[in-house]
Amino acid sequence: GRLAAAAYCRMHQLVRLSEPPGWLDVSRFIVEFERPLSRLQADFTSRVRLRVADALVPLSPQLAAASDPAYLRSEAVLSPLCPPPKLPGSAAAAAAAAVPGGSGSLRSGRPSEERSSEERDVAHEPPPLLAHLGRVRLWAVYGFLLCPEELSQPGAVELLVAVLRGMYVLPVYADYSILPHTEFEAEAKVVARWIAKKEDAKRFPGLIRESRLAAFRHAPAARASARASLCTKLSLLLSHALDSPTSLASRLPTLVATLQ
């Protein structure tokens, strides 16, 4: 970008014997935003207080379970016939305790036939996180990238490293992307400003290097395995919809989660 702008300015000087109109403002903009990430971090730190860790760290158990390729390969996950296994720490796991016959069930006053039909439909709904798994992983990396001071919160570093182990490219816009591990590589004094505990700050660079190695070694195979599993499950959903068209409405959440 800088080289192209400088070449344009030079050609303008040679042809018209003057600098392009507004070139001083453009050059100042290019220099000031040469590293936009550091500027964004400064803006978010001084003007906006985002509680990234408070929002994302509680999702760590569910995120780890849903990101496991073995979970997606499980026969009950995204199946049109079997209720999906509950993700650890999810609200659905707690709601399962209030199923028919339980004291906390809100439907205990309804007829058993109606209740069992509704509960069967609800039981087939996949965990809500599953449909947004890719977005949540991006939110985790972007959140800690723009607000790195949130890494001081308990469990934040572990969550970030777990996500980075399965990601080696971070999409930004269209076909432009950045390498997330590289962006978290910083000098010791910068890491110490991000992470208050000295012991965690010392371990952080090693964890980032380890997660980068794991991502380049295992992430492509894991993604290919997940894609193959999802294609198989979509075929099963299609067969089920063709055999039982009336059950399609109750299986739409499963279909949406699989396509996502």
C-alpha atoms as an extended CHARMM CRD file, in Angstrom:
* protein
*
       260  EXT
         1         1  GLY       CA              0.0000000000        0.0000000000        0.0000000000  PROA      1               0.0000000000
         2         2  ARG       CA              2.7010000000        2.5040000000        0.9550000000  PROA      2               0.0000000000
         3         3  LEU       CA              4.8110000000        1.6090000000       -2.0830000000  PROA      3               0.0000000000
         4         4  ALA       CA              1.8670000000        2.0390000000       -4.4680000000  PROA      4               0.0000000000
         5         5  ALA       CA              0.9580000000        5.4110000000       -2.9270000000  PROA      5               0.0000000000
         6         6  ALA       CA              4.5630000000        6.6260000000       -3.1350000000  PROA      6               0.0000000000
         7         7  ALA       CA              4.8100000000        5.5050000000       -6.7770000000  PROA      7               0.0000000000
         8         8  TYR       CA              1.5980000000        7.3510000000       -7.6260000000  PROA      8               0.0000000000
         9         9  CYS       CA              2.8210000000       10.5080000000       -5.9260000000  PROA      9               0.0000000000
        10        10  ARG       CA              6.1600000000       10.3290000000       -7.7600000000  PROA      10              0.0000000000
        11        11  MET       CA              4.4910000000        9.8400000000      -11.1440000000  PROA      11              0.0000000000
        12        12  HSD       CA              2.1860000000       12.7880000000      -10.4230000000  PROA      12              0.0000000000
        13        13  GLN       CA              5.2120000000       14.9540000000       -9.6380000000  PROA      13              0.0000000000
        14        14  LEU       CA              6.9570000000       13.9260000000      -12.8680000000  PROA      14              0.0000000000
        15        15  VAL       CA              3.9330000000       14.4910000000      -15.0820000000  PROA      15              0.0000000000
        16        16  ARG       CA              2.3480000000       17.5650000000      -13.4980000000  PROA      16              0.0000000000
        17        17  LEU       CA              5.3070000000       18.9670000000      -11.5850000000  PROA      17              0.0000000000
        18        18  SER       CA              3.3450000000       19.0050000000       -8.3150000000  PROA      18              0.0000000000
        19        19  GLU       CA              2.1210000000       16.6620000000       -5.6250000000  PROA      19              0.0000000000
        20        20  PRO       CA             -1.4140000000       15.2320000000       -5.8490000000  PROA      20              0.0000000000
        21        21  PRO       CA             -4.0710000000       17.3510000000       -4.1150000000  PROA      21              0.0000000000
        22        22  GLY       CA             -4.4220000000       16.3530000000       -0.4620000000  PROA      22              0.0000000000
        23        23  TRP       CA             -1.3030000000       14.1930000000       -0.5690000000  PROA      23              0.0000000000
        24        24  LEU       CA             -0.0900000000       15.4580000000        2.7990000000  PROA      24              0.0000000000
        25        25  ASP       CA             -3.2800000000       14.2670000000        4.5240000000  PROA      25              0.0000000000
        26        26  VAL       CA             -3.1620000000       10.9180000000        2.7090000000  PROA      26              0.0000000000
        27        27  SER       CA              0.4840000000       10.3170000000        3.6270000000  PROA      27              0.0000000000
        28        28  ARG       CA             -0.2050000000       11.2050000000        7.2690000000  PROA      28              0.0000000000
        29        29  PHE       CA             -3.1230000000        8.7470000000        7.2760000000  PROA      29              0.0000000000
        30        30  ILE       CA             -0.9340000000        5.9790000000        5.8170000000  PROA      30              0.0000000000
        31        31  VAL       CA              1.7960000000        6.5080000000        8.3850000000  PROA      31              0.0000000000
        32        32  GLU       CA             -0.6200000000        6.7650000000       11.3030000000  PROA      32              0.0000000000
        33        33  PHE       CA             -2.5270000000        3.6110000000       10.3790000000  PROA      33              0.0000000000
        34        34  GLU       CA              0.4380000000        1.5600000000        9.2140000000  PROA      34              0.0000000000
        35        35  ARG       CA             -0.3380000000       -0.7900000000       12.0970000000  PROA      35              0.0000000000
        36        36  PRO       CA             -4.1110000000       -0.4800000000       12.5500000000  PROA      36              0.0000000000
        37        37  LEU       CA             -4.2840000000       -3.2130000000       15.1890000000  PROA      37              0.0000000000
        38        38  SER       CA             -2.2020000000       -1.2970000000       17.7370000000  PROA      38              0.0000000000
        39        39  ARG       CA             -4.3550000000        1.7900000000       17.1410000000  PROA      39              0.0000000000
        40        40  LEU       CA             -7.5410000000       -0.2440000000       17.5970000000  PROA      40              0.0000000000
        41        41  GLN       CA             -6.1730000000       -1.7480000000       20.8140000000  PROA      41              0.0000000000
        42        42  ALA       CA             -5.4150000000        1.7290000000       22.1340000000  PROA      42              0.0000000000
        43        43  ASP       CA             -8.9080000000        2.9530000000       21.2320000000  PROA      43              0.0000000000
        44        44  PHE       CA            -10.6220000000       -0.0310000000       22.8450000000  PROA      44              0.0000000000
        45        45  THR       CA             -8.4780000000        0.2810000000       25.9680000000  PROA      45              0.0000000000
        46        46  SER       CA             -8.9770000000        4.0130000000       26.4820000000  PROA      46              0.0000000000
        47        47  ARG       CA            -12.5410000000        4.5310000000       25.2150000000  PROA      47              0.0000000000
        48        48  VAL       CA            -14.3750000000        1.2300000000       25.4090000000  PROA      48              0.0000000000
        49        49  ARG       CA            -14.3710000000       -1.3380000000       28.1680000000  PROA      49              0.0000000000
        50        50  LEU       CA            -15.4310000000       -4.6860000000       26.7420000000  PROA      50              0.0000000000
        51        51  ARG       CA            -15.7820000000       -7.5450000000       29.2070000000  PROA      51              0.0000000000
        52        52  VAL       CA            -14.6010000000      -10.1460000000       26.7100000000  PROA      52              0.0000000000
        53        53  ALA       CA            -13.4890000000      -12.7260000000       29.2590000000  PROA      53              0.0000000000
        54        54  ASP       CA            -16.7100000000      -12.4740000000       31.2750000000  PROA      54              0.0000000000
        55        55  ALA       CA            -18.7390000000      -13.2450000000       28.1450000000  PROA      55              0.0000000000
        56        56  LEU       CA            -16.5920000000      -15.9800000000       26.5930000000  PROA      56              0.0000000000
        57        57  VAL       CA            -14.7660000000      -17.8590000000       29.3680000000  PROA      57              0.0000000000
        58        58  PRO       CA            -18.0070000000      -19.4630000000       30.7150000000  PROA      58              0.0000000000
        59        59  LEU       CA            -18.4480000000      -21.0050000000       27.2540000000  PROA      59              0.0000000000
        60        60  SER       CA            -15.0550000000      -22.7410000000       27.3860000000  PROA      60              0.0000000000
        61        61  PRO       CA            -16.3320000000      -26.2530000000       28.3010000000  PROA      61              0.0000000000
        62        62  GLN       CA            -19.0160000000      -26.1710000000       25.6040000000  PROA      62              0.0000000000
        63        63  LEU       CA            -16.6010000000      -24.7300000000       23.0510000000  PROA      63              0.0000000000
        64        64  ALA       CA            -14.0000000000      -27.4110000000       23.7460000000  PROA      64              0.0000000000
        65        65  ALA       CA            -16.5630000000      -30.2260000000       23.5090000000  PROA      65              0.0000000000
        66        66  ALA       CA            -18.1940000000      -28.9200000000       20.3120000000  PROA      66              0.0000000000
        67        67  SER       CA            -14.7950000000      -28.3520000000       18.6580000000  PROA      67              0.0000000000
        68        68  ASP       CA            -13.7490000000      -31.9570000000       19.2090000000  PROA      68              0.0000000000
        69        69  PRO       CA            -14.0260000000      -33.8300000000       15.8650000000  PROA      69              0.0000000000
        70        70  ALA       CA            -15.0720000000      -36.9360000000       17.7900000000  PROA      70              0.0000000000
        71        71  TYR       CA            -18.1520000000      -35.0450000000       19.0300000000  PROA      71              0.0000000000
        72        72  LEU       CA            -19.3300000000      -34.2910000000       15.4860000000  PROA      72              0.0000000000
        73        73  ARG       CA            -18.6800000000      -37.8820000000       14.4260000000  PROA      73              0.0000000000
        74        74  SER       CA            -20.9280000000      -39.1290000000       17.2210000000  PROA      74              0.0000000000
        75        75  GLU       CA            -24.0440000000      -40.8130000000       15.8780000000  PROA      75              0.0000000000
        76        76  ALA       CA            -26.4130000000      -38.8220000000       18.1030000000  PROA      76              0.0000000000
        77        77  VAL       CA            -25.0660000000      -35.3780000000       17.1490000000  PROA      77              0.0000000000
        78        78  LEU       CA            -27.2110000000      -33.6430000000       14.5120000000  PROA      78              0.0000000000
        79        79  SER       CA            -29.1870000000      -36.8260000000       14.0360000000  PROA      79              0.0000000000
        80        80  PRO       CA            -32.8420000000      -36.6300000000       12.9180000000  PROA      80              0.0000000000
        81        81  LEU       CA            -33.6930000000      -39.5780000000       15.1590000000  PROA      81              0.0000000000
        82        82  CYS       CA            -31.5760000000      -39.4160000000       18.3220000000  PROA      82              0.0000000000
        83        83  PRO       CA            -31.6140000000      -36.5990000000       20.9030000000  PROA      83              0.0000000000
        84        84  PRO       CA            -28.1900000000      -34.9010000000       20.8270000000  PROA      84              0.0000000000
        85        85  PRO       CA            -25.8330000000      -35.2790000000       23.7750000000  PROA      85              0.0000000000
        86        86  LYS       CA            -25.7550000000      -32.2360000000       26.0140000000  PROA      86              0.0000000000
        87        87  LEU       CA            -22.6390000000      -30.0800000000       25.9660000000  PROA      87              0.0000000000
        88        88  PRO       CA            -20.9840000000      -29.7800000000       29.3990000000  PROA      88              0.0000000000
        89        89  GLY       CA            -21.9360000000      -26.6290000000       31.2580000000  PROA      89              0.0000000000
        90        90  SER       CA            -24.7870000000      -25.7610000000       28.8940000000  PROA      90              0.0000000000
        91        91  ALA       CA            -28.2360000000      -24.5980000000       29.9060000000  PROA      91              0.0000000000
        92        92  ALA       CA            -29.6820000000      -27.5820000000       28.0570000000  PROA      92              0.0000000000
        93        93  ALA       CA            -27.9360000000      -29.9180000000       30.4610000000  PROA      93              0.0000000000
        94        94  ALA       CA            -29.6690000000      -28.1820000000       33.3590000000  PROA      94              0.0000000000
        95        95  ALA       CA            -32.9770000000      -28.1390000000       31.4990000000  PROA      95              0.0000000000
        96        96  ALA       CA            -32.7180000000      -31.8820000000       30.9700000000  PROA      96              0.0000000000
        97        97  ALA       CA            -33.2430000000      -32.3070000000       34.6890000000  PROA      97              0.0000000000
        98        98  ALA       CA            -36.6840000000      -30.7340000000       34.3170000000  PROA      98              0.0000000000
        99        99  VAL       CA            -37.8680000000      -33.2030000000       31.7380000000  PROA      99              0.0000000000
       100       100  PRO       CA            -41.1810000000      -35.0660000000       32.1400000000  PROA      100             0.0000000000
       101       101  GLY       CA            -41.7640000000      -36.2820000000       35.5880000000  PROA      101             0.0000000000
       102       102  GLY       CA            -39.2370000000      -33.8610000000       37.0780000000  PROA      102             0.0000000000
       103       103  SER       CA            -40.3700000000      -31.4070000000       39.6980000000  PROA      103             0.0000000000
       104       104  GLY       CA            -39.0220000000      -28.4430000000       37.7460000000  PROA      104             0.0000000000
       105       105  SER       CA            -40.8780000000      -29.2160000000       34.5110000000  PROA      105             0.0000000000
       106       106  LEU       CA            -43.0740000000      -26.3520000000       33.3110000000  PROA      106             0.0000000000
       107       107  ARG       CA            -45.2780000000      -28.7400000000       31.3580000000  PROA      107             0.0000000000
       108       108  SER       CA            -46.2010000000      -31.0180000000       34.2240000000  PROA      108             0.0000000000
       109       109  GLY       CA            -49.8410000000      -29.8820000000       34.0690000000  PROA      109             0.0000000000
       110       110  ARG       CA            -50.3780000000      -30.8280000000       30.4260000000  PROA      110             0.0000000000
       111       111  PRO       CA            -51.6910000000      -34.1370000000       29.1440000000  PROA      111             0.0000000000
       112       112  SER       CA            -49.0010000000      -36.7590000000       28.8200000000  PROA      112             0.0000000000
       113       113  GLU       CA            -49.5740000000      -37.2440000000       25.0760000000  PROA      113             0.0000000000
       114       114  GLU       CA            -49.1820000000      -33.5240000000       24.2810000000  PROA      114             0.0000000000
       115       115  ARG       CA            -46.2630000000      -33.1840000000       26.6580000000  PROA      115             0.0000000000
       116       116  SER       CA            -44.3470000000      -36.1240000000       25.2160000000  PROA      116             0.0000000000
       117       117  SER       CA            -44.7980000000      -34.8390000000       21.6490000000  PROA      117             0.0000000000
       118       118  GLU       CA            -43.5240000000      -31.3540000000       22.4860000000  PROA      118             0.0000000000
       119       119  GLU       CA            -40.6700000000      -32.6670000000       24.5640000000  PROA      119             0.0000000000
       120       120  ARG       CA            -39.6080000000      -34.9950000000       21.7830000000  PROA      120             0.0000000000
       121       121  ASP       CA            -39.3220000000      -31.9920000000       19.4480000000  PROA      121             0.0000000000
       122       122  VAL       CA            -37.3740000000      -29.9890000000       22.0200000000  PROA      122             0.0000000000
       123       123  ALA       CA            -35.1250000000      -32.9550000000       22.7290000000  PROA      123             0.0000000000
       124       124  HSD       CA            -34.0840000000      -33.0700000000       19.0770000000  PROA      124             0.0000000000
       125       125  GLU       CA            -32.9650000000      -29.4370000000       19.0270000000  PROA      125             0.0000000000
       126       126  PRO       CA            -29.1540000000      -29.2870000000       18.8440000000  PROA      126             0.0000000000
       127       127  PRO       CA            -27.1460000000      -27.2720000000       21.3870000000  PROA      127             0.0000000000
       128       128  PRO       CA            -27.4960000000      -23.5690000000       20.4500000000  PROA      128             0.0000000000
       129       129  LEU       CA            -23.7260000000      -23.0910000000       20.4570000000  PROA      129             0.0000000000
       130       130  LEU       CA            -23.2990000000      -25.6570000000       17.6970000000  PROA      130             0.0000000000
       131       131  ALA       CA            -24.9340000000      -23.4700000000       15.0440000000  PROA      131             0.0000000000
       132       132  HSD       CA            -22.6760000000      -20.5310000000       15.9760000000  PROA      132             0.0000000000
       133       133  LEU       CA            -19.4710000000      -22.4360000000       16.7030000000  PROA      133             0.0000000000
       134       134  GLY       CA            -17.4230000000      -20.7700000000       13.9570000000  PROA      134             0.0000000000
       135       135  ARG       CA            -18.5570000000      -17.2850000000       14.9510000000  PROA      135             0.0000000000
       136       136  VAL       CA            -17.8460000000      -17.8530000000       18.6380000000  PROA      136             0.0000000000
       137       137  ARG       CA            -14.3180000000      -18.9900000000       17.8100000000  PROA      137             0.0000000000
       138       138  LEU       CA            -13.7830000000      -15.8190000000       15.7650000000  PROA      138             0.0000000000
       139       139  TRP       CA            -15.2660000000      -13.6860000000       18.5430000000  PROA      139             0.0000000000
       140       140  ALA       CA            -12.8230000000      -15.2150000000       21.0240000000  PROA      140             0.0000000000
       141       141  VAL       CA             -9.7610000000      -14.4020000000       18.9000000000  PROA      141             0.0000000000
       142       142  TYR       CA            -10.9600000000      -10.9390000000       17.8780000000  PROA      142             0.0000000000
       143       143  GLY       CA            -12.0500000000      -10.1300000000       21.4280000000  PROA      143             0.0000000000
       144       144  PHE       CA             -8.6730000000      -10.8940000000       22.9900000000  PROA      144             0.0000000000
       145       145  LEU       CA             -6.8520000000       -9.3670000000       20.0170000000  PROA      145             0.0000000000
       146       146  LEU       CA             -8.6170000000       -6.0080000000       20.4110000000  PROA      146             0.0000000000
       147       147  CYS       CA             -8.7340000000       -6.1310000000       24.2310000000  PROA      147             0.0000000000
       148       148  PRO       CA             -5.5600000000       -8.0410000000       25.1850000000  PROA      148             0.0000000000
       149       149  GLU       CA             -5.7610000000       -6.8340000000       28.8000000000  PROA      149             0.0000000000
       150       150  GLU       CA             -8.6890000000       -9.2400000000       29.1980000000  PROA      150             0.0000000000
       151       151  LEU       CA             -6.1290000000      -12.0670000000       29.1090000000  PROA      151             0.0000000000
       152       152  SER       CA             -5.4920000000      -11.3020000000       32.7780000000  PROA      152             0.0000000000
       153       153  GLN       CA             -8.8770000000      -12.7850000000       33.6680000000  PROA      153             0.0000000000
       154       154  PRO       CA             -8.9240000000      -16.3900000000       34.9550000000  PROA      154             0.0000000000
       155       155  GLY       CA             -9.3300000000      -18.9150000000       32.1630000000  PROA      155             0.0000000000
       156       156  ALA       CA             -8.8320000000      -16.3550000000       29.3660000000  PROA      156             0.0000000000
       157       157  VAL       CA             -5.3920000000      -17.5560000000       28.2430000000  PROA      157             0.0000000000
       158       158  GLU       CA             -6.5230000000      -21.1790000000       28.2510000000  PROA      158             0.0000000000
       159       159  LEU       CA             -9.5660000000      -20.3090000000       26.1220000000  PROA      159             0.0000000000
       160       160  LEU       CA             -7.5010000000      -18.3380000000       23.6040000000  PROA      160             0.0000000000
       161       161  VAL       CA             -4.8730000000      -21.0760000000       23.2650000000  PROA      161             0.0000000000
       162       162  ALA       CA             -7.5550000000      -23.7440000000       22.8300000000  PROA      162             0.0000000000
       163       163  VAL       CA             -9.1340000000      -21.7610000000       19.9740000000  PROA      163             0.0000000000
       164       164  LEU       CA             -5.7820000000      -20.9710000000       18.3410000000  PROA      164             0.0000000000
       165       165  ARG       CA             -4.8760000000      -24.6680000000       18.2810000000  PROA      165             0.0000000000
       166       166  GLY       CA             -7.5940000000      -25.1400000000       15.6590000000  PROA      166             0.0000000000
       167       167  MET       CA             -7.0730000000      -21.9240000000       13.6570000000  PROA      167             0.0000000000
       168       168  TYR       CA             -4.0920000000      -20.7650000000       11.6270000000  PROA      168             0.0000000000
       169       169  VAL       CA             -5.7640000000      -18.0200000000        9.5420000000  PROA      169             0.0000000000
       170       170  LEU       CA             -8.0790000000      -15.2810000000       10.8380000000  PROA      170             0.0000000000
       171       171  PRO       CA            -10.4380000000      -13.8830000000        8.1580000000  PROA      171             0.0000000000
       172       172  VAL       CA            -10.7980000000      -10.1120000000        8.1520000000  PROA      172             0.0000000000
       173       173  TYR       CA            -12.6550000000       -9.0190000000        5.0330000000  PROA      173             0.0000000000
       174       174  ALA       CA            -13.3140000000      -10.6840000000        1.6680000000  PROA      174             0.0000000000
       175       175  ASP       CA            -10.1280000000      -12.6190000000        0.8310000000  PROA      175             0.0000000000
       176       176  TYR       CA             -7.9500000000      -10.6400000000        3.2580000000  PROA      176             0.0000000000
       177       177  SER       CA             -6.8030000000      -12.4600000000        6.3820000000  PROA      177             0.0000000000
       178       178  ILE       CA             -4.1290000000      -12.2830000000        9.0510000000  PROA      178             0.0000000000
       179       179  LEU       CA             -2.1200000000      -14.8290000000       11.0120000000  PROA      179             0.0000000000
       180       180  PRO       CA             -3.5530000000      -14.6940000000       14.5540000000  PROA      180             0.0000000000
       181       181  HSD       CA             -0.5600000000      -16.3430000000       16.2510000000  PROA      181             0.0000000000
       182       182  THR       CA              1.7550000000      -13.6890000000       14.8240000000  PROA      182             0.0000000000
       183       183  GLU       CA             -0.4340000000      -10.9020000000       16.1750000000  PROA      183             0.0000000000
       184       184  PHE       CA             -0.1650000000      -12.2870000000       19.7080000000  PROA      184             0.0000000000
       185       185  GLU       CA              3.6230000000      -12.4680000000       19.5380000000  PROA      185             0.0000000000
       186       186  ALA       CA              4.8540000000       -9.4000000000       21.4030000000  PROA      186             0.0000000000
       187       187  GLU       CA              7.7710000000       -8.2350000000       23.4840000000  PROA      187             0.0000000000
       188       188  ALA       CA              7.9660000000       -9.3470000000       27.0960000000  PROA      188             0.0000000000
       189       189  LYS       CA              7.0800000000       -5.8960000000       28.4330000000  PROA      189             0.0000000000
       190       190  VAL       CA              3.9750000000       -5.7680000000       26.2260000000  PROA      190             0.0000000000
       191       191  VAL       CA              2.8630000000       -9.2390000000       27.3470000000  PROA      191             0.0000000000
       192       192  ALA       CA              3.4320000000       -8.1730000000       30.9560000000  PROA      192             0.0000000000
       193       193  ARG       CA              1.0390000000       -5.2940000000       30.3600000000  PROA      193             0.0000000000
       194       194  TRP       CA             -1.5530000000       -7.6890000000       28.9820000000  PROA      194             0.0000000000
       195       195  ILE       CA             -1.2270000000      -10.3420000000       31.6770000000  PROA      195             0.0000000000
       196       196  ALA       CA             -0.7890000000       -9.2200000000       35.2600000000  PROA      196             0.0000000000
       197       197  LYS       CA              0.4850000000      -12.5010000000       36.7470000000  PROA      197             0.0000000000
       198       198  LYS       CA              4.2000000000      -12.8580000000       36.0100000000  PROA      198             0.0000000000
       199       199  GLU       CA              4.0590000000      -16.6320000000       35.8300000000  PROA      199             0.0000000000
       200       200  ASP       CA              1.2740000000      -16.5830000000       33.2210000000  PROA      200             0.0000000000
       201       201  ALA       CA              3.0300000000      -13.8220000000       31.2730000000  PROA      201             0.0000000000
       202       202  LYS       CA              6.1930000000      -15.9220000000       31.0500000000  PROA      202             0.0000000000
       203       203  ARG       CA              4.2710000000      -18.9700000000       29.8330000000  PROA      203             0.0000000000
       204       204  PHE       CA              2.2360000000      -17.0570000000       27.2540000000  PROA      204             0.0000000000
       205       205  PRO       CA              4.7930000000      -16.8760000000       24.3800000000  PROA      205             0.0000000000
       206       206  GLY       CA              5.4830000000      -20.6130000000       24.6710000000  PROA      206             0.0000000000
       207       207  LEU       CA              1.7660000000      -21.4040000000       24.6190000000  PROA      207             0.0000000000
       208       208  ILE       CA              1.2880000000      -19.3030000000       21.4750000000  PROA      208             0.0000000000
       209       209  ARG       CA              4.1660000000      -21.0880000000       19.7120000000  PROA      209             0.0000000000
       210       210  GLU       CA              2.7880000000      -24.4620000000       20.7540000000  PROA      210             0.0000000000
       211       211  SER       CA             -0.7140000000      -23.5880000000       19.5330000000  PROA      211             0.0000000000
       212       212  ARG       CA              0.6750000000      -22.3990000000       16.1770000000  PROA      212             0.0000000000
       213       213  LEU       CA              2.4970000000      -25.7010000000       15.7020000000  PROA      213             0.0000000000
       214       214  ALA       CA             -0.5990000000      -27.6860000000       16.6580000000  PROA      214             0.0000000000
       215       215  ALA       CA             -2.7710000000      -25.6240000000       14.2840000000  PROA      215             0.0000000000
       216       216  PHE       CA             -0.5430000000      -26.1750000000       11.2630000000  PROA      216             0.0000000000
       217       217  ARG       CA             -0.1450000000      -29.8710000000       12.0520000000  PROA      217             0.0000000000
       218       218  HSD       CA             -3.6600000000      -30.9220000000       12.9930000000  PROA      218             0.0000000000
       219       219  ALA       CA             -6.2290000000      -28.2390000000       12.0730000000  PROA      219             0.0000000000
       220       220  PRO       CA             -6.5030000000      -29.0820000000        8.3280000000  PROA      220             0.0000000000
       221       221  ALA       CA             -7.1370000000      -32.7750000000        9.0360000000  PROA      221             0.0000000000
       222       222  ALA       CA             -9.6320000000      -31.9260000000       11.7890000000  PROA      222             0.0000000000
       223       223  ARG       CA            -11.5510000000      -29.5810000000        9.4800000000  PROA      223             0.0000000000
       224       224  ALA       CA            -11.6240000000      -32.1740000000        6.7140000000  PROA      224             0.0000000000
       225       225  SER       CA            -12.9250000000      -34.7820000000        9.1600000000  PROA      225             0.0000000000
       226       226  ALA       CA            -15.6250000000      -32.4090000000       10.4450000000  PROA      226             0.0000000000
       227       227  ARG       CA            -16.6820000000      -31.5170000000        6.8920000000  PROA      227             0.0000000000
       228       228  ALA       CA            -16.9860000000      -35.1970000000        5.9440000000  PROA      228             0.0000000000
       229       229  SER       CA            -19.0790000000      -35.9100000000        9.0490000000  PROA      229             0.0000000000
       230       230  LEU       CA            -21.3970000000      -32.9670000000        8.3370000000  PROA      230             0.0000000000
       231       231  CYS       CA            -21.9050000000      -34.0500000000        4.7130000000  PROA      231             0.0000000000
       232       232  THR       CA            -22.8840000000      -37.5170000000        5.9370000000  PROA      232             0.0000000000
       233       233  LYS       CA            -25.3240000000      -36.0720000000        8.4660000000  PROA      233             0.0000000000
       234       234  LEU       CA            -26.8810000000      -33.8290000000        5.8160000000  PROA      234             0.0000000000
       235       235  SER       CA            -27.4980000000      -36.9160000000        3.6850000000  PROA      235             0.0000000000
       236       236  LEU       CA            -29.2270000000      -38.5920000000        6.6330000000  PROA      236             0.0000000000
       237       237  LEU       CA            -31.3540000000      -35.4970000000        7.2360000000  PROA      237             0.0000000000
       238       238  LEU       CA            -32.3800000000      -35.4450000000        3.5780000000  PROA      238             0.0000000000
       239       239  SER       CA            -33.3620000000      -39.1130000000        3.6630000000  PROA      239             0.0000000000
       240       240  HSD       CA            -35.3560000000      -38.5720000000        6.8640000000  PROA      240             0.0000000000
       241       241  ALA       CA            -37.1490000000      -35.5330000000        5.3660000000  PROA      241             0.0000000000
       242       242  LEU       CA            -38.0750000000      -37.5030000000        2.2570000000  PROA      242             0.0000000000
       243       243  ASP       CA            -39.3830000000      -40.4170000000        4.3180000000  PROA      243             0.0000000000
       244       244  SER       CA            -41.2300000000      -38.2820000000        6.9030000000  PROA      244             0.0000000000
       245       245  PRO       CA            -42.0680000000      -34.8380000000        5.4460000000  PROA      245             0.0000000000
       246       246  THR       CA            -44.2900000000      -33.9490000000        8.4140000000  PROA      246             0.0000000000
       247       247  SER       CA            -41.3220000000      -34.0590000000       10.8000000000  PROA      247             0.0000000000
       248       248  LEU       CA            -39.2770000000      -31.5540000000        8.7910000000  PROA      248             0.0000000000
       249       249  ALA       CA            -40.4850000000      -28.5200000000       10.7700000000  PROA      249             0.0000000000
       250       250  SER       CA            -39.3100000000      -29.9400000000       14.0890000000  PROA      250             0.0000000000
       251       251  ARG       CA            -35.9260000000      -30.8210000000       12.5440000000  PROA      251             0.0000000000
       252       252  LEU       CA            -35.2510000000      -27.3810000000       11.0510000000  PROA      252             0.0000000000
       253       253  PRO       CA            -32.9500000000      -26.3380000000       13.9640000000  PROA      253             0.0000000000
       254       254  THR       CA            -30.8640000000      -29.4470000000       13.3270000000  PROA      254             0.0000000000
       255       255  LEU       CA            -30.7090000000      -28.6740000000        9.6020000000  PROA      255             0.0000000000
       256       256  VAL       CA            -29.6720000000      -25.0470000000       10.2200000000  PROA      256             0.0000000000
       257       257  ALA       CA            -26.9820000000      -26.0910000000       12.7170000000  PROA      257             0.0000000000
       258       258  THR       CA            -25.5810000000      -28.6290000000       10.2660000000  PROA      258             0.0000000000
       259       259  LEU       CA            -25.4620000000      -26.1120000000        7.3990000000  PROA      259             0.0000000000
       260       260  GLN       CA            -23.7990000000      -23.5160000000        9.5930000000  PROA      260             0.0000000000
